[in-house]
Amino acid sequence: MTVLSEAPHRRFNPLTGEWVLVSPHRLRRPWQGRVETLPDEARPAYDPACYLCPGNPRAGDAVNPHYESTFVFDNDFAALLPESHGRCSREGTLFLARLERGMCRVVCFSPRHDLTLAEMSHDEIVRVVDVWVEQWLDLGAYDFIRYVQIFENKGALMGCSNPHPHGQIWATESLPVEPEKEHRCQREYFHRHHRTMLEDYMSAELERAERIVCRNSTWAAVVPFWAKWPFETLLAPLRPVQSIAALDAAERDGLADILRRMTVRYDNLFHVSFPYTMGLHQAPTDGLDHPHWHLHLHFYPPLLRSASVQKFMVGFEMLATPQRDFTPEDAAEQLRDLSEVHYRCGATPAAEAGA
Ligand code: H2U
Ligand code: ZN
């Protein structure tokens, strides 16, 4: 690994079939770019102006119930609609289009406006996992739904409109672009090796240990060998399961455990409520068996070396190949060294990342 820790090189992402450029020493360059202003962190437990807090009005005539744990509702500004509006609008090679049906829901993780996953209890996160399972089963049961994307967009930096802890679910008629790449790559691997790609990958990573951030008896979190975002992680169950609904009770518990520990580590990295896009990737809900699919979660956080310096995927990254400024092994080491006690609960300050 010595050459890879010093010289610019490319790494291959076997889940998507794409490459990433790694420039180990680039973080040492002088920084004169944009510095983010930090959002005000102190929030009330209840905000009368929040459209996700219990009892508050939303767009239109909707009013939230006085919910006590989680709460799911149809997105009032859904990007997809379940009704069919006719036949394909465009055919041909140059002007190909397809109508797309779907459903969009919002999942409130907690009635508390001031919490995030990192500050919720284990049992409260188990409840979030249970709701994801219920939603995946419910939406996946619709004849026309082929894929259910569960995700959380957190922080103003990620364009999240509201700090109230919540995620979204978009269920679509077609297999979306990113899951489709993983579908293809995992299927090829499975046909060749008769095991899921992530079963082999996670056991190889656990053996090597250098990119593992944390683990429990059923799940592990790793900075993948091919990570493109600075502190990107991949969370996967050690047993190959196609979907979140196939997890047994211990594995659901293990997922809640690793989610809490990972989000606490992230907050502790720069002592800020860590922004990210996080989501589950799992088998299509087309009624077929997909033994090659191995459920997993991706965390894609944009921060690079402080609470105020983010990685921009622009220029070469946007036009050519994604590029990262320090190695995944460095990122894993930094994340691994952090406390699993949230900094607001009196953990000792963590080492600042980067040069
Ligand atoms: P994000 O902050 O992650 O974008 O999620 C907020 C979602 O909540 C967003 O998709 C929806 C928006 O459409 N929303 C409602 O459904 N009702 C409202 O009254 C406001 C926002
Ligand atoms: Zn994935």
Tab-separated table of C-alpha atoms and ligand atoms in Angstrom:
chain	number	residue	atom	x	y	z
A	1	MET	CA	0.000	0.000	0.000
A	2	THR	CA	3.023	2.366	0.196
A	3	VAL	CA	2.854	3.452	-3.452
A	4	LEU	CA	-0.897	3.923	-3.188
A	5	SER	CA	-0.476	6.099	-0.126
A	6	GLU	CA	1.889	8.460	-1.926
A	7	ALA	CA	1.499	8.517	-5.689
A	8	PRO	CA	-1.521	9.686	-7.682
A	9	HIS	CA	-3.431	6.654	-8.899
A	10	ARG	CA	-6.834	5.372	-9.990
A	11	ARG	CA	-9.024	2.940	-8.069
A	12	PHE	CA	-11.857	0.837	-9.454
A	13	ASN	CA	-15.334	0.732	-7.945
A	14	PRO	CA	-16.612	-2.801	-8.621
A	15	LEU	CA	-20.141	-1.857	-7.464
A	16	THR	CA	-20.581	0.672	-10.281
A	17	GLY	CA	-17.826	-0.214	-12.752
A	18	GLU	CA	-16.432	3.319	-12.470
A	19	TRP	CA	-13.014	4.706	-11.585
A	20	VAL	CA	-11.932	7.318	-9.072
A	21	LEU	CA	-8.707	9.340	-9.117
A	22	VAL	CA	-6.792	9.455	-5.807
A	23	SER	CA	-4.272	12.264	-5.234
A	24	PRO	CA	-2.876	11.497	-1.756
A	25	HIS	CA	-0.986	14.755	-1.180
A	26	ARG	CA	-3.397	17.245	-2.617
A	27	LEU	CA	-4.839	18.238	0.748
A	28	ARG	CA	-1.608	20.088	1.508
A	29	ARG	CA	-2.306	22.774	-1.085
A	30	PRO	CA	-3.093	26.255	0.249
A	31	TRP	CA	-6.809	26.894	0.609
A	32	GLN	CA	-8.212	30.271	-0.433
A	33	GLY	CA	-11.655	29.151	-1.466
A	34	ARG	CA	-15.071	29.449	0.057
A	35	VAL	CA	-15.471	29.077	3.823
A	36	GLU	CA	-18.920	27.919	4.884
A	37	THR	CA	-20.727	29.863	7.545
A	38	LEU	CA	-21.729	27.440	10.266
A	39	PRO	CA	-25.447	27.052	10.854
A	40	ASP	CA	-26.747	27.972	14.272
A	41	GLU	CA	-26.802	24.699	16.204
A	42	ALA	CA	-29.099	25.519	19.111
A	43	ARG	CA	-32.617	24.420	18.203
A	44	PRO	CA	-35.770	24.169	20.297
A	45	ALA	CA	-37.327	20.726	20.902
A	46	TYR	CA	-40.477	22.099	19.275
A	47	ASP	CA	-40.568	24.794	16.577
A	48	PRO	CA	-44.003	26.300	15.903
A	49	ALA	CA	-42.831	27.276	12.395
A	50	CYS	CA	-41.621	23.758	11.420
A	51	TYR	CA	-43.829	21.838	8.995
A	52	LEU	CA	-42.533	18.510	10.381
A	53	CYS	CA	-43.133	19.108	14.095
A	54	PRO	CA	-46.147	17.345	15.679
A	55	GLY	CA	-49.454	19.203	15.442
A	56	ASN	CA	-48.168	21.753	12.900
A	57	PRO	CA	-49.694	22.632	9.511
A	58	ARG	CA	-48.052	21.611	6.242
A	59	ALA	CA	-48.587	22.786	2.689
A	60	GLY	CA	-52.230	22.733	1.639
A	61	ASP	CA	-54.691	21.795	4.359
A	62	ALA	CA	-52.637	19.008	5.932
A	63	VAL	CA	-51.929	19.089	9.669
A	64	ASN	CA	-49.460	16.710	11.311
A	65	PRO	CA	-50.824	14.451	14.057
A	66	HIS	CA	-49.361	14.703	17.570
A	67	TYR	CA	-47.035	11.808	16.754
A	68	GLU	CA	-44.757	10.376	19.436
A	69	SER	CA	-42.086	8.381	17.610
A	70	THR	CA	-42.009	8.298	13.790
A	71	PHE	CA	-44.449	9.752	11.267
A	72	VAL	CA	-44.781	9.086	7.515
A	73	PHE	CA	-46.762	11.171	5.020
A	74	ASP	CA	-47.073	11.547	1.258
A	75	ASN	CA	-44.786	14.342	0.092
A	76	ASP	CA	-46.964	17.393	-0.608
A	77	PHE	CA	-44.637	18.334	-3.467
A	78	ALA	CA	-44.009	14.844	-4.832
A	79	ALA	CA	-41.570	14.570	-7.735
A	80	LEU	CA	-43.479	11.520	-8.980
A	81	LEU	CA	-47.177	10.695	-9.144
A	82	PRO	CA	-48.866	7.283	-9.080
A	83	GLU	CA	-51.425	8.024	-11.795
A	84	SER	CA	-50.722	7.206	-15.414
A	85	HIS	CA	-51.062	10.136	-17.793
A	86	GLY	CA	-51.190	8.311	-21.090
A	87	ARG	CA	-48.592	6.562	-23.219
A	88	CYS	CA	-44.916	7.216	-23.987
A	89	SER	CA	-44.551	10.783	-25.070
A	90	ARG	CA	-41.443	10.438	-27.247
A	91	GLU	CA	-39.868	7.606	-29.210
A	92	GLY	CA	-36.721	7.296	-31.287
A	93	THR	CA	-33.009	7.467	-30.579
A	94	LEU	CA	-32.467	11.177	-30.273
A	95	PHE	CA	-35.638	12.176	-28.454
A	96	LEU	CA	-36.400	9.160	-26.273
A	97	ALA	CA	-38.665	9.723	-23.271
A	98	ARG	CA	-40.761	7.568	-20.976
A	99	LEU	CA	-43.528	8.499	-18.582
A	100	GLU	CA	-42.525	7.637	-15.039
A	101	ARG	CA	-44.976	6.828	-12.271
A	102	GLY	CA	-44.014	6.736	-8.623
A	103	MET	CA	-44.663	7.827	-5.069
A	104	CYS	CA	-42.766	10.098	-2.686
A	105	ARG	CA	-43.054	10.033	1.072
A	106	VAL	CA	-41.437	11.898	3.958
A	107	VAL	CA	-40.392	10.011	7.111
A	108	CYS	CA	-40.028	11.989	10.349
A	109	PHE	CA	-37.506	10.143	12.517
A	110	SER	CA	-38.583	11.776	15.773
A	111	PRO	CA	-41.085	14.335	17.090
A	112	ARG	CA	-38.117	16.247	18.551
A	113	HIS	CA	-37.089	19.138	16.304
A	114	ASP	CA	-33.665	19.382	17.953
A	115	LEU	CA	-32.433	15.809	17.449
A	116	THR	CA	-30.604	13.973	14.669
A	117	LEU	CA	-29.869	10.252	14.315
A	118	ALA	CA	-26.567	10.924	16.113
A	119	GLU	CA	-28.383	12.117	19.214
A	120	MET	CA	-31.285	9.680	19.182
A	121	SER	CA	-31.258	6.574	21.382
A	122	HIS	CA	-30.655	3.083	20.059
A	123	ASP	CA	-34.325	2.151	20.562
A	124	GLU	CA	-35.489	5.258	18.710
A	125	ILE	CA	-33.264	4.347	15.749
A	126	VAL	CA	-34.588	0.758	15.813
A	127	ARG	CA	-38.014	2.345	15.302
A	128	VAL	CA	-36.696	4.237	12.247
A	129	VAL	CA	-35.331	0.968	10.830
A	130	ASP	CA	-38.718	-0.703	11.449
A	131	VAL	CA	-40.500	2.115	9.594
A	132	TRP	CA	-38.101	1.757	6.650
A	133	VAL	CA	-38.975	-1.966	6.525
A	134	GLU	CA	-42.721	-1.216	6.652
A	135	GLN	CA	-42.400	1.389	3.915
A	136	TRP	CA	-40.223	-0.780	1.707
A	137	LEU	CA	-42.774	-3.606	1.948
A	138	ASP	CA	-45.750	-1.303	1.435
A	139	LEU	CA	-44.381	0.632	-1.549
A	140	GLY	CA	-42.661	-2.399	-3.064
A	141	ALA	CA	-45.986	-4.270	-3.109
A	142	TYR	CA	-47.432	-1.932	-5.758
A	143	ASP	CA	-47.446	-3.661	-9.161
A	144	PHE	CA	-45.883	-0.729	-10.961
A	145	ILE	CA	-43.139	0.023	-8.414
A	146	ARG	CA	-39.797	-1.470	-9.419
A	147	TYR	CA	-37.506	0.267	-6.953
A	148	VAL	CA	-37.819	1.919	-3.534
A	149	GLN	CA	-35.123	4.470	-2.687
A	150	ILE	CA	-34.888	5.276	1.023
A	151	PHE	CA	-32.604	8.207	1.846
A	152	GLU	CA	-31.768	11.083	4.136
A	153	ASN	CA	-30.476	14.434	2.987
A	154	LYS	CA	-29.011	16.189	6.006
A	155	GLY	CA	-27.758	19.736	6.455
A	156	ALA	CA	-28.141	23.016	4.636
A	157	LEU	CA	-24.948	22.212	2.698
A	158	MET	CA	-26.826	19.302	1.098
A	159	GLY	CA	-29.804	21.467	0.229
A	160	CYS	CA	-31.942	20.098	3.037
A	161	SER	CA	-34.761	22.530	3.678
A	162	ASN	CA	-35.485	21.643	7.303
A	163	PRO	CA	-33.290	20.520	10.241
A	164	HIS	CA	-36.114	18.468	11.803
A	165	PRO	CA	-34.807	14.845	11.662
A	166	HIS	CA	-36.375	13.279	8.610
A	167	GLY	CA	-35.696	11.283	5.497
A	168	GLN	CA	-37.474	10.640	2.245
A	169	ILE	CA	-38.583	7.673	0.180
A	170	TRP	CA	-39.045	7.815	-3.571
A	171	ALA	CA	-40.544	4.723	-5.195
A	172	THR	CA	-40.204	4.501	-8.959
A	173	GLU	CA	-41.545	2.578	-11.899
A	174	SER	CA	-38.064	2.082	-13.348
A	175	LEU	CA	-34.749	1.074	-11.816
A	176	PRO	CA	-32.888	4.392	-11.186
A	177	VAL	CA	-29.421	5.055	-12.595
A	178	GLU	CA	-27.200	4.298	-9.544
A	179	PRO	CA	-28.995	1.116	-8.374
A	180	GLU	CA	-29.038	-0.048	-11.998
A	181	LYS	CA	-25.222	0.121	-12.179
A	182	GLU	CA	-24.927	-1.857	-8.925
A	183	HIS	CA	-27.565	-4.309	-10.133
A	184	ARG	CA	-25.532	-5.094	-13.238
A	185	CYS	CA	-22.126	-5.263	-11.519
A	186	GLN	CA	-23.362	-7.410	-8.622
A	187	ARG	CA	-25.121	-9.787	-11.011
A	188	GLU	CA	-21.972	-10.327	-13.077
A	189	TYR	CA	-19.929	-10.945	-9.933
A	190	PHE	CA	-22.485	-13.383	-8.531
A	191	HIS	CA	-22.598	-15.399	-11.758
A	192	ARG	CA	-18.828	-15.705	-11.733
A	193	HIS	CA	-18.211	-16.376	-8.024
A	194	HIS	CA	-21.523	-17.716	-6.675
A	195	ARG	CA	-21.297	-15.339	-3.722
A	196	THR	CA	-22.404	-11.733	-3.442
A	197	MET	CA	-19.736	-9.136	-4.180
A	198	LEU	CA	-20.245	-7.485	-0.801
A	199	GLU	CA	-20.021	-10.753	1.130
A	200	ASP	CA	-16.543	-11.235	-0.321
A	201	TYR	CA	-15.637	-7.552	-0.075
A	202	MET	CA	-16.699	-7.070	3.552
A	203	SER	CA	-14.899	-10.197	4.738
A	204	ALA	CA	-11.744	-9.122	2.888
A	205	GLU	CA	-11.986	-5.659	4.483
A	206	LEU	CA	-12.512	-7.135	7.960
A	207	GLU	CA	-9.380	-9.203	7.456
A	208	ARG	CA	-7.318	-6.215	6.301
A	209	ALA	CA	-8.870	-3.894	8.939
A	210	GLU	CA	-7.226	-0.701	7.587
A	211	ARG	CA	-10.419	0.728	6.099
A	212	ILE	CA	-12.873	-0.536	8.740
A	213	VAL	CA	-14.352	2.235	10.900
A	214	CYS	CA	-16.469	0.134	13.260
A	215	ARG	CA	-18.450	-3.082	13.355
A	216	ASN	CA	-20.779	-5.196	15.437
A	217	SER	CA	-21.718	-8.876	15.193
A	218	THR	CA	-23.990	-8.342	12.151
A	219	TRP	CA	-22.830	-5.162	10.324
A	220	ALA	CA	-19.590	-3.355	9.460
A	221	ALA	CA	-18.811	0.197	8.312
A	222	VAL	CA	-15.898	0.742	5.943
A	223	VAL	CA	-14.420	3.628	3.971
A	224	PRO	CA	-14.564	1.775	0.665
A	225	PHE	CA	-11.320	1.267	-1.265
A	226	TRP	CA	-12.932	3.311	-4.073
A	227	ALA	CA	-14.528	6.083	-1.948
A	228	LYS	CA	-14.870	9.334	-3.874
A	229	TRP	CA	-16.230	11.641	-1.153
A	230	PRO	CA	-13.625	12.526	1.528
A	231	PHE	CA	-15.339	10.668	4.398
A	232	GLU	CA	-17.633	8.410	2.397
A	233	THR	CA	-18.585	5.143	4.106
A	234	LEU	CA	-20.301	1.916	3.106
A	235	LEU	CA	-22.335	0.018	5.708
A	236	ALA	CA	-23.263	-3.575	4.954
A	237	PRO	CA	-24.647	-6.577	6.802
A	238	LEU	CA	-22.134	-9.434	6.991
A	239	ARG	CA	-24.782	-11.898	5.845
A	240	PRO	CA	-25.943	-11.412	2.256
A	241	VAL	CA	-29.560	-10.222	2.315
A	242	GLN	CA	-31.388	-8.716	-0.650
A	243	SER	CA	-33.390	-6.113	1.232
A	244	ILE	CA	-33.959	-4.482	4.573
A	245	ALA	CA	-37.087	-6.630	4.980
A	246	ALA	CA	-34.915	-9.761	4.982
A	247	LEU	CA	-32.923	-8.667	8.046
A	248	ASP	CA	-33.608	-10.721	11.165
A	249	ALA	CA	-34.204	-9.048	14.539
A	250	ALA	CA	-30.505	-9.107	15.490
A	251	GLU	CA	-29.542	-7.566	12.134
A	252	ARG	CA	-32.118	-4.775	12.453
A	253	ASP	CA	-30.684	-4.112	15.868
A	254	GLY	CA	-27.187	-4.203	14.370
A	255	LEU	CA	-28.191	-1.676	11.719
A	256	ALA	CA	-29.571	0.725	14.333
A	257	ASP	CA	-26.392	0.273	16.369
A	258	ILE	CA	-24.003	0.986	13.506
A	259	LEU	CA	-26.091	3.935	12.275
A	260	ARG	CA	-25.948	5.567	15.674
A	261	ARG	CA	-22.237	4.945	16.120
A	262	MET	CA	-21.368	6.128	12.599
A	263	THR	CA	-23.407	9.343	12.850
A	264	VAL	CA	-21.871	10.115	16.255
A	265	ARG	CA	-18.381	9.649	14.794
A	266	TYR	CA	-19.273	11.928	11.896
A	267	ASP	CA	-20.494	14.688	14.248
A	268	ASN	CA	-17.359	14.264	16.341
A	269	LEU	CA	-15.031	14.631	13.345
A	270	PHE	CA	-15.385	18.404	13.020
A	271	HIS	CA	-17.611	19.092	16.027
A	272	VAL	CA	-20.561	19.981	13.848
A	273	SER	CA	-23.849	18.315	12.996
A	274	PHE	CA	-22.358	16.510	9.993
A	275	PRO	CA	-24.039	17.081	6.617
A	276	TYR	CA	-24.468	14.142	4.277
A	277	THR	CA	-26.638	12.301	1.833
A	278	MET	CA	-27.231	8.793	3.105
A	279	GLY	CA	-29.335	6.037	1.603
A	280	LEU	CA	-30.036	2.349	1.250
A	281	HIS	CA	-29.377	0.325	-1.871
A	282	GLN	CA	-31.282	-2.901	-2.191
A	283	ALA	CA	-32.868	-5.300	-4.657
A	284	PRO	CA	-35.544	-4.128	-7.093
A	285	THR	CA	-39.138	-4.715	-5.969
A	286	ASP	CA	-40.207	-6.348	-9.217
A	287	GLY	CA	-41.310	-9.604	-7.611
A	288	LEU	CA	-38.252	-11.519	-8.882
A	289	ASP	CA	-35.522	-13.173	-6.853
A	290	HIS	CA	-32.223	-11.247	-6.935
A	291	PRO	CA	-29.659	-13.452	-5.121
A	292	HIS	CA	-26.810	-11.221	-6.348
A	293	TRP	CA	-28.138	-8.207	-4.425
A	294	HIS	CA	-26.504	-7.421	-1.089
A	295	LEU	CA	-28.265	-4.708	0.917
A	296	HIS	CA	-26.047	-1.775	1.934
A	297	LEU	CA	-26.027	1.903	2.896
A	298	HIS	CA	-23.911	4.693	1.477
A	299	PHE	CA	-22.974	7.829	3.383
A	300	TYR	CA	-21.837	10.627	1.040
A	301	PRO	CA	-20.698	13.599	3.174
A	302	PRO	CA	-19.291	16.683	1.420
A	303	LEU	CA	-16.985	18.018	4.178
A	304	LEU	CA	-13.268	17.839	3.443
A	305	ARG	CA	-11.138	19.187	6.255
A	306	SER	CA	-13.228	21.231	8.662
A	307	ALA	CA	-16.794	22.141	9.453
A	308	SER	CA	-16.468	24.909	6.897
A	309	VAL	CA	-14.422	23.459	4.043
A	310	GLN	CA	-16.274	21.201	1.678
A	311	LYS	CA	-15.174	19.110	-1.282
A	312	PHE	CA	-16.506	20.421	-4.576
A	313	MET	CA	-17.056	17.805	-7.263
A	314	VAL	CA	-16.482	20.295	-10.081
A	315	GLY	CA	-14.047	20.876	-12.926
A	316	PHE	CA	-12.189	17.644	-13.636
A	317	GLU	CA	-14.523	15.688	-11.328
A	318	MET	CA	-17.595	16.914	-13.187
A	319	LEU	CA	-16.153	16.630	-16.665
A	320	ALA	CA	-13.824	13.652	-16.380
A	321	THR	CA	-13.381	11.430	-13.282
A	322	PRO	CA	-14.229	11.944	-9.589
A	323	GLN	CA	-11.093	12.740	-7.619
A	324	ARG	CA	-10.242	12.653	-3.923
A	325	ASP	CA	-7.545	14.560	-2.053
A	326	PHE	CA	-6.357	12.005	0.504
A	327	THR	CA	-6.561	8.243	0.712
A	328	PRO	CA	-9.543	6.207	1.941
A	329	GLU	CA	-7.117	4.606	4.433
A	330	ASP	CA	-6.381	8.058	5.927
A	331	ALA	CA	-10.095	8.805	6.165
A	332	ALA	CA	-10.790	5.462	7.842
A	333	GLU	CA	-8.035	6.044	10.375
A	334	GLN	CA	-9.418	9.471	11.277
A	335	LEU	CA	-12.951	8.143	11.658
A	336	ARG	CA	-11.777	5.082	13.581
A	337	ASP	CA	-9.878	7.215	16.115
A	338	LEU	CA	-12.977	9.199	17.077
A	339	SER	CA	-15.081	8.686	20.173
A	340	GLU	CA	-18.514	7.092	19.979
A	341	VAL	CA	-19.749	9.476	22.649
A	342	HIS	CA	-21.298	12.532	21.014
A	343	TYR	CA	-19.223	15.696	21.504
A	344	ARG	CA	-22.216	17.491	22.989
A	345	CYS	CA	-22.231	14.872	25.721
A	346	GLY	CA	-18.728	15.829	26.809
A	347	ALA	CA	-16.476	13.665	24.622
A	348	THR	CA	-12.889	14.836	24.302
A	349	PRO	CA	-12.275	16.950	21.181
A	350	ALA	CA	-11.177	14.886	18.205
A	351	ALA	CA	-8.125	15.491	16.086
A	352	GLU	CA	-8.789	17.805	13.163
A	353	ALA	CA	-8.702	16.033	9.831
A	354	GLY	CA	-6.303	16.767	7.036
A	355	ALA	CA	-2.945	18.453	6.836
B	1	H2U	P1	-35.761	17.770	2.356
B	1	H2U	O1	-35.496	18.898	3.291
B	1	H2U	O2	-34.909	16.578	2.615
B	1	H2U	O3	-35.789	18.234	0.942
B	1	H2U	O4	-37.250	17.209	2.683
B	1	H2U	C1	-38.350	18.000	2.881
B	1	H2U	C2	-39.460	17.452	2.022
B	1	H2U	O5	-40.698	17.798	2.609
B	1	H2U	C3	-39.426	18.041	0.638
B	1	H2U	O6	-39.308	16.990	-0.312
B	1	H2U	C4	-41.598	18.137	1.603
B	1	H2U	C5	-40.758	18.744	0.511
B	1	H2U	O7	-41.347	18.521	-0.754
B	1	H2U	N1	-42.616	19.026	2.164
B	1	H2U	C6	-43.918	18.597	2.245
B	1	H2U	O8	-44.223	17.479	1.805
B	1	H2U	N2	-44.862	19.403	2.838
B	1	H2U	C7	-44.609	20.665	3.320
B	1	H2U	O9	-45.499	21.304	3.836
B	1	H2U	C8	-43.256	21.233	3.173
B	1	H2U	C9	-42.204	20.339	2.617
B	2	ZN	ZN	-25.069	1.198	-3.403
